[in-house]
Amino acid sequence: MTARLTARDLTLRYGDRVVSTHLSLDVPDGAFTAVVGPNACGKSTLLRALVRLLRPDTGEVRLDGRQVGGYATKALAKQLGFLPQDPLAPDDIKVRQLVGRGRFPHQSLLALWSRQDEDAVAEAMAAAGVEDLADRPVRELSGGQRQRVWMAMVLAQETPCLLLDEPTSFLDITHQYQLLGLLAELRDAGRTVIAVLHDINQACRFADHLIAMKDGRVVAEGAPGTIVDAALIKDVFDLSSVIIPDPVTGTPMVVPTLEGE
Ligand SMILES: Nc1ncnc2c1ncn2[C@@H]1O[C@H](COP(=O)(O)OP(=O)(O)O)[C@@H](O)[C@H]1O
Ligand SMILES: [Mg+2]
């Protein structure tokens, strides 16, 4: 396994609140990595550190061997596309404009909006299924529509590496599977995907590499089929379960048991 994006021995905190210490991981190139773990265990904090929105107290995040802090903003944004958990749209912006913002690393003060930008935006809107919303104000959209618009913005950025914080949380089940299928296609086309997912069964279905976190630590990582068992689910989520093969894919499927049974 090779990894362009790596974290070593990170201490991550907000003021006095320490979220992670000694956190290390590699994001495997060309693979779909899912990060799972209970609420508040530090998943978003990890992603924010990887895209240098949060500066580690100690330790290093590197891309291609170079600390992310040393990159120019556009140079980094050409490599890493990030979908935050709660992105905030500027007032009154329309869908097409917001998706167009994803093109910023590819533009300069001198260059006009190009045909290439136009094509990237159109392609991203089609992939995220938001073409019909192009002229709607973002703030008028439903949570799920808005989430797909943000996804389109990240796609328009055309980065080899995508970091997505709960990209499916507002989507109905059909759109969840569409989006996960799209991420798998991007992976098949050679992109690196790392996504925080809440549905452990979806994570097991789609991810090549699973990172299970608890209390700011990586508890287990590897192929879902090799690391997911009842003991891990108990440890990470404090949930009793039986693990059966997913009837469609054969990947691990977590079925919670009722308390006391
Ligand atoms: N901006 C912030 N300021 C202070 N504490 C924060 C901030 N963001 C997150 N936290 C705290 O850091 C911990 C980890 O949060 P987060 O990484 O968002 O968890 P997760 O994404 O796994 O649910 C939580 O205890 C949360 O309350
Ligand atoms: Mg989070």
Tab-separated table of C-alpha atoms and ligand atoms in Angstrom:
chain	number	residue	atom	x	y	z
A	1	MET	CA	0.000	0.000	0.000
A	2	THR	CA	1.180	3.487	-0.802
A	3	ALA	CA	-0.083	6.645	0.868
A	4	ARG	CA	0.428	10.189	-0.341
A	5	LEU	CA	-1.426	11.540	2.681
A	6	THR	CA	-0.141	10.565	6.114
A	7	ALA	CA	-0.564	11.670	9.713
A	8	ARG	CA	2.049	10.978	12.362
A	9	ASP	CA	1.716	11.272	16.092
A	10	LEU	CA	-0.845	14.068	16.047
A	11	THR	CA	-2.047	15.878	19.102
A	12	LEU	CA	-5.309	17.591	18.194
A	13	ARG	CA	-7.158	19.941	20.493
A	14	TYR	CA	-9.461	22.891	20.772
A	15	GLY	CA	-8.154	25.113	23.548
A	16	ASP	CA	-7.999	22.905	26.627
A	17	ARG	CA	-10.079	20.142	25.095
A	18	VAL	CA	-7.681	17.495	23.859
A	19	VAL	CA	-9.367	15.306	21.243
A	20	SER	CA	-6.494	13.090	20.083
A	21	THR	CA	-2.960	12.267	21.147
A	22	HIS	CA	-0.472	10.089	19.265
A	23	LEU	CA	-2.849	9.769	16.328
A	24	SER	CA	-1.219	8.248	13.260
A	25	LEU	CA	-2.630	6.927	10.042
A	26	ASP	CA	-2.049	6.522	6.333
A	27	VAL	CA	-4.738	7.218	3.766
A	28	PRO	CA	-4.246	4.444	1.179
A	29	ASP	CA	-3.917	5.779	-2.364
A	30	GLY	CA	-6.602	4.843	-4.847
A	31	ALA	CA	-8.760	3.234	-2.171
A	32	PHE	CA	-12.055	4.036	-0.474
A	33	THR	CA	-11.411	4.518	3.228
A	34	ALA	CA	-14.305	4.857	5.665
A	35	VAL	CA	-13.904	6.345	9.130
A	36	VAL	CA	-16.417	5.107	11.685
A	37	GLY	CA	-16.868	5.682	15.397
A	38	PRO	CA	-19.291	7.061	17.955
A	39	ASN	CA	-20.354	10.697	18.175
A	40	ALA	CA	-17.668	13.090	19.340
A	41	CYS	CA	-14.818	10.553	19.059
A	42	GLY	CA	-12.809	12.909	16.850
A	43	LYS	CA	-13.630	11.913	13.266
A	44	SER	CA	-14.294	15.445	12.025
A	45	THR	CA	-11.331	16.740	13.965
A	46	LEU	CA	-9.098	14.213	12.194
A	47	LEU	CA	-10.360	15.201	8.747
A	48	ARG	CA	-9.947	18.884	9.557
A	49	ALA	CA	-6.352	18.226	10.536
A	50	LEU	CA	-5.706	16.273	7.324
A	51	VAL	CA	-6.840	19.234	5.206
A	52	ARG	CA	-4.994	21.634	7.546
A	53	LEU	CA	-8.090	23.462	8.761
A	54	LEU	CA	-6.867	22.479	12.202
A	55	ARG	CA	-3.226	22.786	13.029
A	56	PRO	CA	-1.892	19.894	15.082
A	57	ASP	CA	-0.353	20.782	18.389
A	58	THR	CA	2.349	18.201	17.806
A	59	GLY	CA	2.968	15.747	15.002
A	60	GLU	CA	2.751	16.095	11.266
A	61	VAL	CA	0.371	15.742	8.363
A	62	ARG	CA	2.220	15.202	5.116
A	63	LEU	CA	1.198	15.059	1.489
A	64	ASP	CA	3.802	13.567	-0.827
A	65	GLY	CA	6.299	13.762	1.999
A	66	ARG	CA	5.851	17.472	2.536
A	67	GLN	CA	4.022	19.003	5.493
A	68	VAL	CA	0.605	20.268	4.454
A	69	GLY	CA	1.296	23.507	6.307
A	70	GLY	CA	4.019	24.288	3.769
A	71	TYR	CA	1.754	24.207	0.703
A	72	ALA	CA	0.312	27.253	-0.988
A	73	THR	CA	-3.473	27.306	-0.589
A	74	LYS	CA	-4.259	26.623	-4.238
A	75	ALA	CA	-1.591	23.962	-4.592
A	76	LEU	CA	-3.095	22.050	-1.670
A	77	ALA	CA	-6.649	22.608	-2.918
A	78	LYS	CA	-5.680	21.064	-6.254
A	79	GLN	CA	-4.834	17.859	-4.408
A	80	LEU	CA	-7.311	17.674	-1.513
A	81	GLY	CA	-11.037	18.266	-1.879
A	82	PHE	CA	-12.894	18.581	1.412
A	83	LEU	CA	-16.579	18.372	2.238
A	84	PRO	CA	-17.109	19.605	5.809
A	85	GLN	CA	-19.847	18.151	8.007
A	86	ASP	CA	-21.752	21.459	8.203
A	87	PRO	CA	-20.723	23.645	5.301
A	88	LEU	CA	-22.129	27.160	5.287
A	89	ALA	CA	-23.223	28.697	1.993
A	90	PRO	CA	-22.846	32.423	1.381
A	91	ASP	CA	-26.229	34.211	1.446
A	92	ASP	CA	-28.229	34.223	-1.769
A	93	ILE	CA	-25.753	32.163	-3.731
A	94	LYS	CA	-27.240	30.026	-6.499
A	95	VAL	CA	-26.395	26.369	-6.978
A	96	ARG	CA	-24.384	26.839	-10.178
A	97	GLN	CA	-22.329	29.615	-8.571
A	98	LEU	CA	-21.599	27.551	-5.484
A	99	VAL	CA	-20.491	24.577	-7.551
A	100	GLY	CA	-18.335	27.005	-9.569
A	101	ARG	CA	-16.520	27.973	-6.387
A	102	GLY	CA	-14.975	24.514	-6.504
A	103	ARG	CA	-12.916	25.736	-9.450
A	104	PHE	CA	-10.995	28.303	-7.390
A	105	PRO	CA	-7.681	26.392	-7.212
A	106	HIS	CA	-7.652	26.177	-11.001
A	107	GLN	CA	-8.085	29.888	-11.551
A	108	SER	CA	-5.778	32.852	-11.439
A	109	LEU	CA	-6.402	36.580	-11.358
A	110	LEU	CA	-5.581	36.823	-15.032
A	111	ALA	CA	-7.336	33.790	-16.439
A	112	LEU	CA	-10.973	34.130	-17.313
A	113	TRP	CA	-13.525	31.476	-16.572
A	114	SER	CA	-12.619	28.824	-19.108
A	115	ARG	CA	-14.360	26.176	-21.091
A	116	GLN	CA	-12.596	23.670	-18.885
A	117	ASP	CA	-14.154	25.256	-15.790
A	118	GLU	CA	-17.557	25.193	-17.440
A	119	ASP	CA	-17.196	21.515	-18.327
A	120	ALA	CA	-15.986	20.589	-14.846
A	121	VAL	CA	-18.984	22.313	-13.245
A	122	ALA	CA	-21.451	20.677	-15.642
A	123	GLU	CA	-19.902	17.273	-15.104
A	124	ALA	CA	-19.882	17.674	-11.330
A	125	MET	CA	-23.525	18.760	-11.256
A	126	ALA	CA	-24.499	15.786	-13.392
A	127	ALA	CA	-22.545	13.341	-11.226
A	128	ALA	CA	-24.147	14.684	-8.047
A	129	GLY	CA	-27.580	14.792	-9.677
A	130	VAL	CA	-28.166	18.503	-9.112
A	131	GLU	CA	-28.467	19.809	-12.688
A	132	ASP	CA	-32.154	20.534	-12.181
A	133	LEU	CA	-31.303	22.740	-9.216
A	134	ALA	CA	-28.728	24.862	-11.049
A	135	ASP	CA	-30.632	28.132	-10.840
A	136	ARG	CA	-32.110	27.686	-7.371
A	137	PRO	CA	-30.802	29.624	-4.367
A	138	VAL	CA	-28.891	27.210	-2.146
A	139	ARG	CA	-30.636	28.347	1.026
A	140	GLU	CA	-34.036	27.289	-0.364
A	141	LEU	CA	-32.993	23.675	-0.835
A	142	SER	CA	-33.759	20.707	1.367
A	143	GLY	CA	-30.945	19.316	3.498
A	144	GLY	CA	-30.405	16.420	1.124
A	145	GLN	CA	-30.441	18.600	-1.990
A	146	ARG	CA	-27.994	20.978	-0.364
A	147	GLN	CA	-25.683	18.125	0.571
A	148	ARG	CA	-25.577	16.975	-3.046
A	149	VAL	CA	-24.821	20.518	-4.170
A	150	TRP	CA	-21.861	20.677	-1.796
A	151	MET	CA	-20.730	17.324	-3.121
A	152	ALA	CA	-20.888	18.755	-6.641
A	153	MET	CA	-18.710	21.651	-5.529
A	154	VAL	CA	-16.067	19.270	-4.230
A	155	LEU	CA	-16.262	17.228	-7.442
A	156	ALA	CA	-15.822	20.369	-9.558
A	157	GLN	CA	-12.515	20.882	-7.762
A	158	GLU	CA	-11.262	17.762	-9.607
A	159	THR	CA	-8.833	16.651	-6.937
A	160	PRO	CA	-7.135	13.251	-6.856
A	161	CYS	CA	-8.027	12.962	-3.172
A	162	LEU	CA	-11.481	13.534	-1.635
A	163	LEU	CA	-12.087	13.905	2.101
A	164	LEU	CA	-15.773	13.810	2.956
A	165	ASP	CA	-17.282	14.331	6.394
A	166	GLU	CA	-20.612	12.481	6.574
A	167	PRO	CA	-21.497	12.995	2.907
A	168	THR	CA	-24.667	10.894	3.217
A	169	SER	CA	-26.112	12.137	6.514
A	170	PHE	CA	-29.031	14.092	5.012
A	171	LEU	CA	-29.753	11.807	2.078
A	172	ASP	CA	-32.616	9.356	1.676
A	173	ILE	CA	-31.587	5.741	1.256
A	174	THR	CA	-31.624	5.821	-2.548
A	175	HIS	CA	-29.469	8.906	-2.698
A	176	GLN	CA	-27.153	7.423	-0.064
A	177	TYR	CA	-26.470	4.431	-2.264
A	178	GLN	CA	-26.149	6.597	-5.364
A	179	LEU	CA	-23.542	8.730	-3.660
A	180	LEU	CA	-21.634	5.750	-2.284
A	181	GLY	CA	-21.738	4.180	-5.744
A	182	LEU	CA	-20.363	7.401	-7.199
A	183	LEU	CA	-17.526	7.390	-4.655
A	184	ALA	CA	-16.754	3.769	-5.583
A	185	GLU	CA	-16.639	4.778	-9.260
A	186	LEU	CA	-14.245	7.609	-8.464
A	187	ARG	CA	-12.098	5.126	-6.567
A	188	ASP	CA	-12.211	2.749	-9.534
A	189	ALA	CA	-11.024	5.632	-11.703
A	190	GLY	CA	-7.992	5.991	-9.437
A	191	ARG	CA	-9.044	8.620	-6.925
A	192	THR	CA	-8.438	8.374	-3.215
A	193	VAL	CA	-11.568	8.684	-1.091
A	194	ILE	CA	-11.774	9.002	2.683
A	195	ALA	CA	-15.229	9.492	4.145
A	196	VAL	CA	-16.725	9.603	7.616
A	197	LEU	CA	-19.768	7.342	7.461
A	198	HIS	CA	-22.346	6.685	10.141
A	199	ASP	CA	-23.794	3.526	8.717
A	200	ILE	CA	-21.338	0.790	9.589
A	201	ASN	CA	-22.998	-1.630	7.171
A	202	GLN	CA	-22.645	0.792	4.280
A	203	ALA	CA	-19.051	1.380	5.323
A	204	CYS	CA	-18.405	-2.380	5.228
A	205	ARG	CA	-20.031	-2.654	1.807
A	206	PHE	CA	-18.235	0.158	0.095
A	207	ALA	CA	-14.933	0.722	1.844
A	208	ASP	CA	-11.715	-1.098	1.015
A	209	HIS	CA	-10.196	0.184	4.199
A	210	LEU	CA	-12.018	0.828	7.462
A	211	ILE	CA	-10.724	3.002	10.270
A	212	ALA	CA	-12.581	2.514	13.553
A	213	MET	CA	-12.096	5.306	16.072
A	214	LYS	CA	-12.948	5.760	19.717
A	215	ASP	CA	-11.932	8.532	22.123
A	216	GLY	CA	-9.664	10.137	19.537
A	217	ARG	CA	-7.786	6.920	18.859
A	218	VAL	CA	-7.684	4.477	15.977
A	219	VAL	CA	-8.919	1.249	17.563
A	220	ALA	CA	-8.686	-0.921	14.448
A	221	GLU	CA	-8.030	-0.515	10.759
A	222	GLY	CA	-8.001	-2.773	7.751
A	223	ALA	CA	-10.335	-4.394	5.273
A	224	PRO	CA	-13.842	-4.544	6.792
A	225	GLY	CA	-13.956	-8.328	6.390
A	226	THR	CA	-10.811	-8.747	8.422
A	227	ILE	CA	-11.508	-6.363	11.320
A	228	VAL	CA	-15.267	-6.211	11.918
A	229	ASP	CA	-16.531	-8.629	14.528
A	230	ALA	CA	-18.865	-8.430	17.504
A	231	ALA	CA	-15.990	-7.652	19.877
A	232	LEU	CA	-14.943	-4.628	17.810
A	233	ILE	CA	-18.510	-3.307	17.619
A	234	LYS	CA	-18.878	-3.757	21.382
A	235	ASP	CA	-15.609	-1.992	22.003
A	236	VAL	CA	-16.150	0.908	19.623
A	237	PHE	CA	-19.894	1.521	19.901
A	238	ASP	CA	-20.685	-0.268	23.173
A	239	LEU	CA	-23.293	-2.217	21.259
A	240	SER	CA	-24.065	-5.925	21.426
A	241	SER	CA	-24.524	-7.424	18.001
A	242	VAL	CA	-24.186	-10.441	15.820
A	243	ILE	CA	-22.267	-10.139	12.586
A	244	ILE	CA	-23.663	-11.904	9.557
A	245	PRO	CA	-22.562	-11.770	5.921
A	246	ASP	CA	-24.461	-9.099	3.997
A	247	PRO	CA	-26.807	-11.176	1.812
A	248	VAL	CA	-25.981	-9.081	-1.248
A	249	THR	CA	-22.247	-8.463	-0.945
A	250	GLY	CA	-20.997	-10.919	1.661
A	251	THR	CA	-19.344	-8.111	3.599
A	252	PRO	CA	-19.863	-7.932	7.375
A	253	MET	CA	-23.337	-6.833	8.430
A	254	VAL	CA	-23.892	-5.701	11.987
A	255	VAL	CA	-27.227	-6.724	13.469
A	256	PRO	CA	-27.736	-5.297	16.958
A	257	THR	CA	-29.180	-7.602	19.592
A	258	LEU	CA	-31.660	-6.266	22.083
A	259	GLU	CA	-30.319	-5.391	25.492
A	260	GLY	CA	-30.775	-8.260	27.937
A	261	GLU	CA	-31.286	-10.940	25.297
B	1	LIG	N1	-14.687	24.014	17.457
B	1	LIG	C1	-14.632	23.267	18.560
B	1	LIG	N2	-14.340	23.808	19.766
B	1	LIG	C2	-14.276	23.041	20.882
B	1	LIG	N3	-14.493	21.732	20.911
B	1	LIG	C3	-14.806	21.127	19.751
B	1	LIG	C4	-14.896	21.857	18.527
B	1	LIG	N4	-15.212	20.981	17.543
B	1	LIG	C5	-15.328	19.782	18.124
B	1	LIG	N5	-15.081	19.857	19.465
B	1	LIG	C6	-15.082	18.749	20.424
B	1	LIG	O1	-14.095	17.814	20.001
B	1	LIG	C7	-14.550	16.481	20.207
B	1	LIG	C8	-14.482	15.742	18.881
B	1	LIG	O2	-15.404	16.314	17.978
B	1	LIG	P1	-15.575	15.841	16.487
B	1	LIG	O3	-14.244	15.638	15.901
B	1	LIG	O4	-16.488	16.812	15.835
B	1	LIG	O5	-16.305	14.433	16.695
B	1	LIG	P2	-17.030	13.477	15.620
B	1	LIG	O6	-16.856	14.074	14.281
B	1	LIG	O7	-16.360	12.147	15.789
B	1	LIG	O8	-18.458	13.388	16.053
B	1	LIG	C9	-15.965	16.589	20.797
B	1	LIG	O9	-15.869	16.448	22.186
B	1	LIG	C10	-16.389	17.975	20.417
B	1	LIG	O10	-17.285	18.490	21.376
B	2	MG	MG	-18.209	14.801	12.969
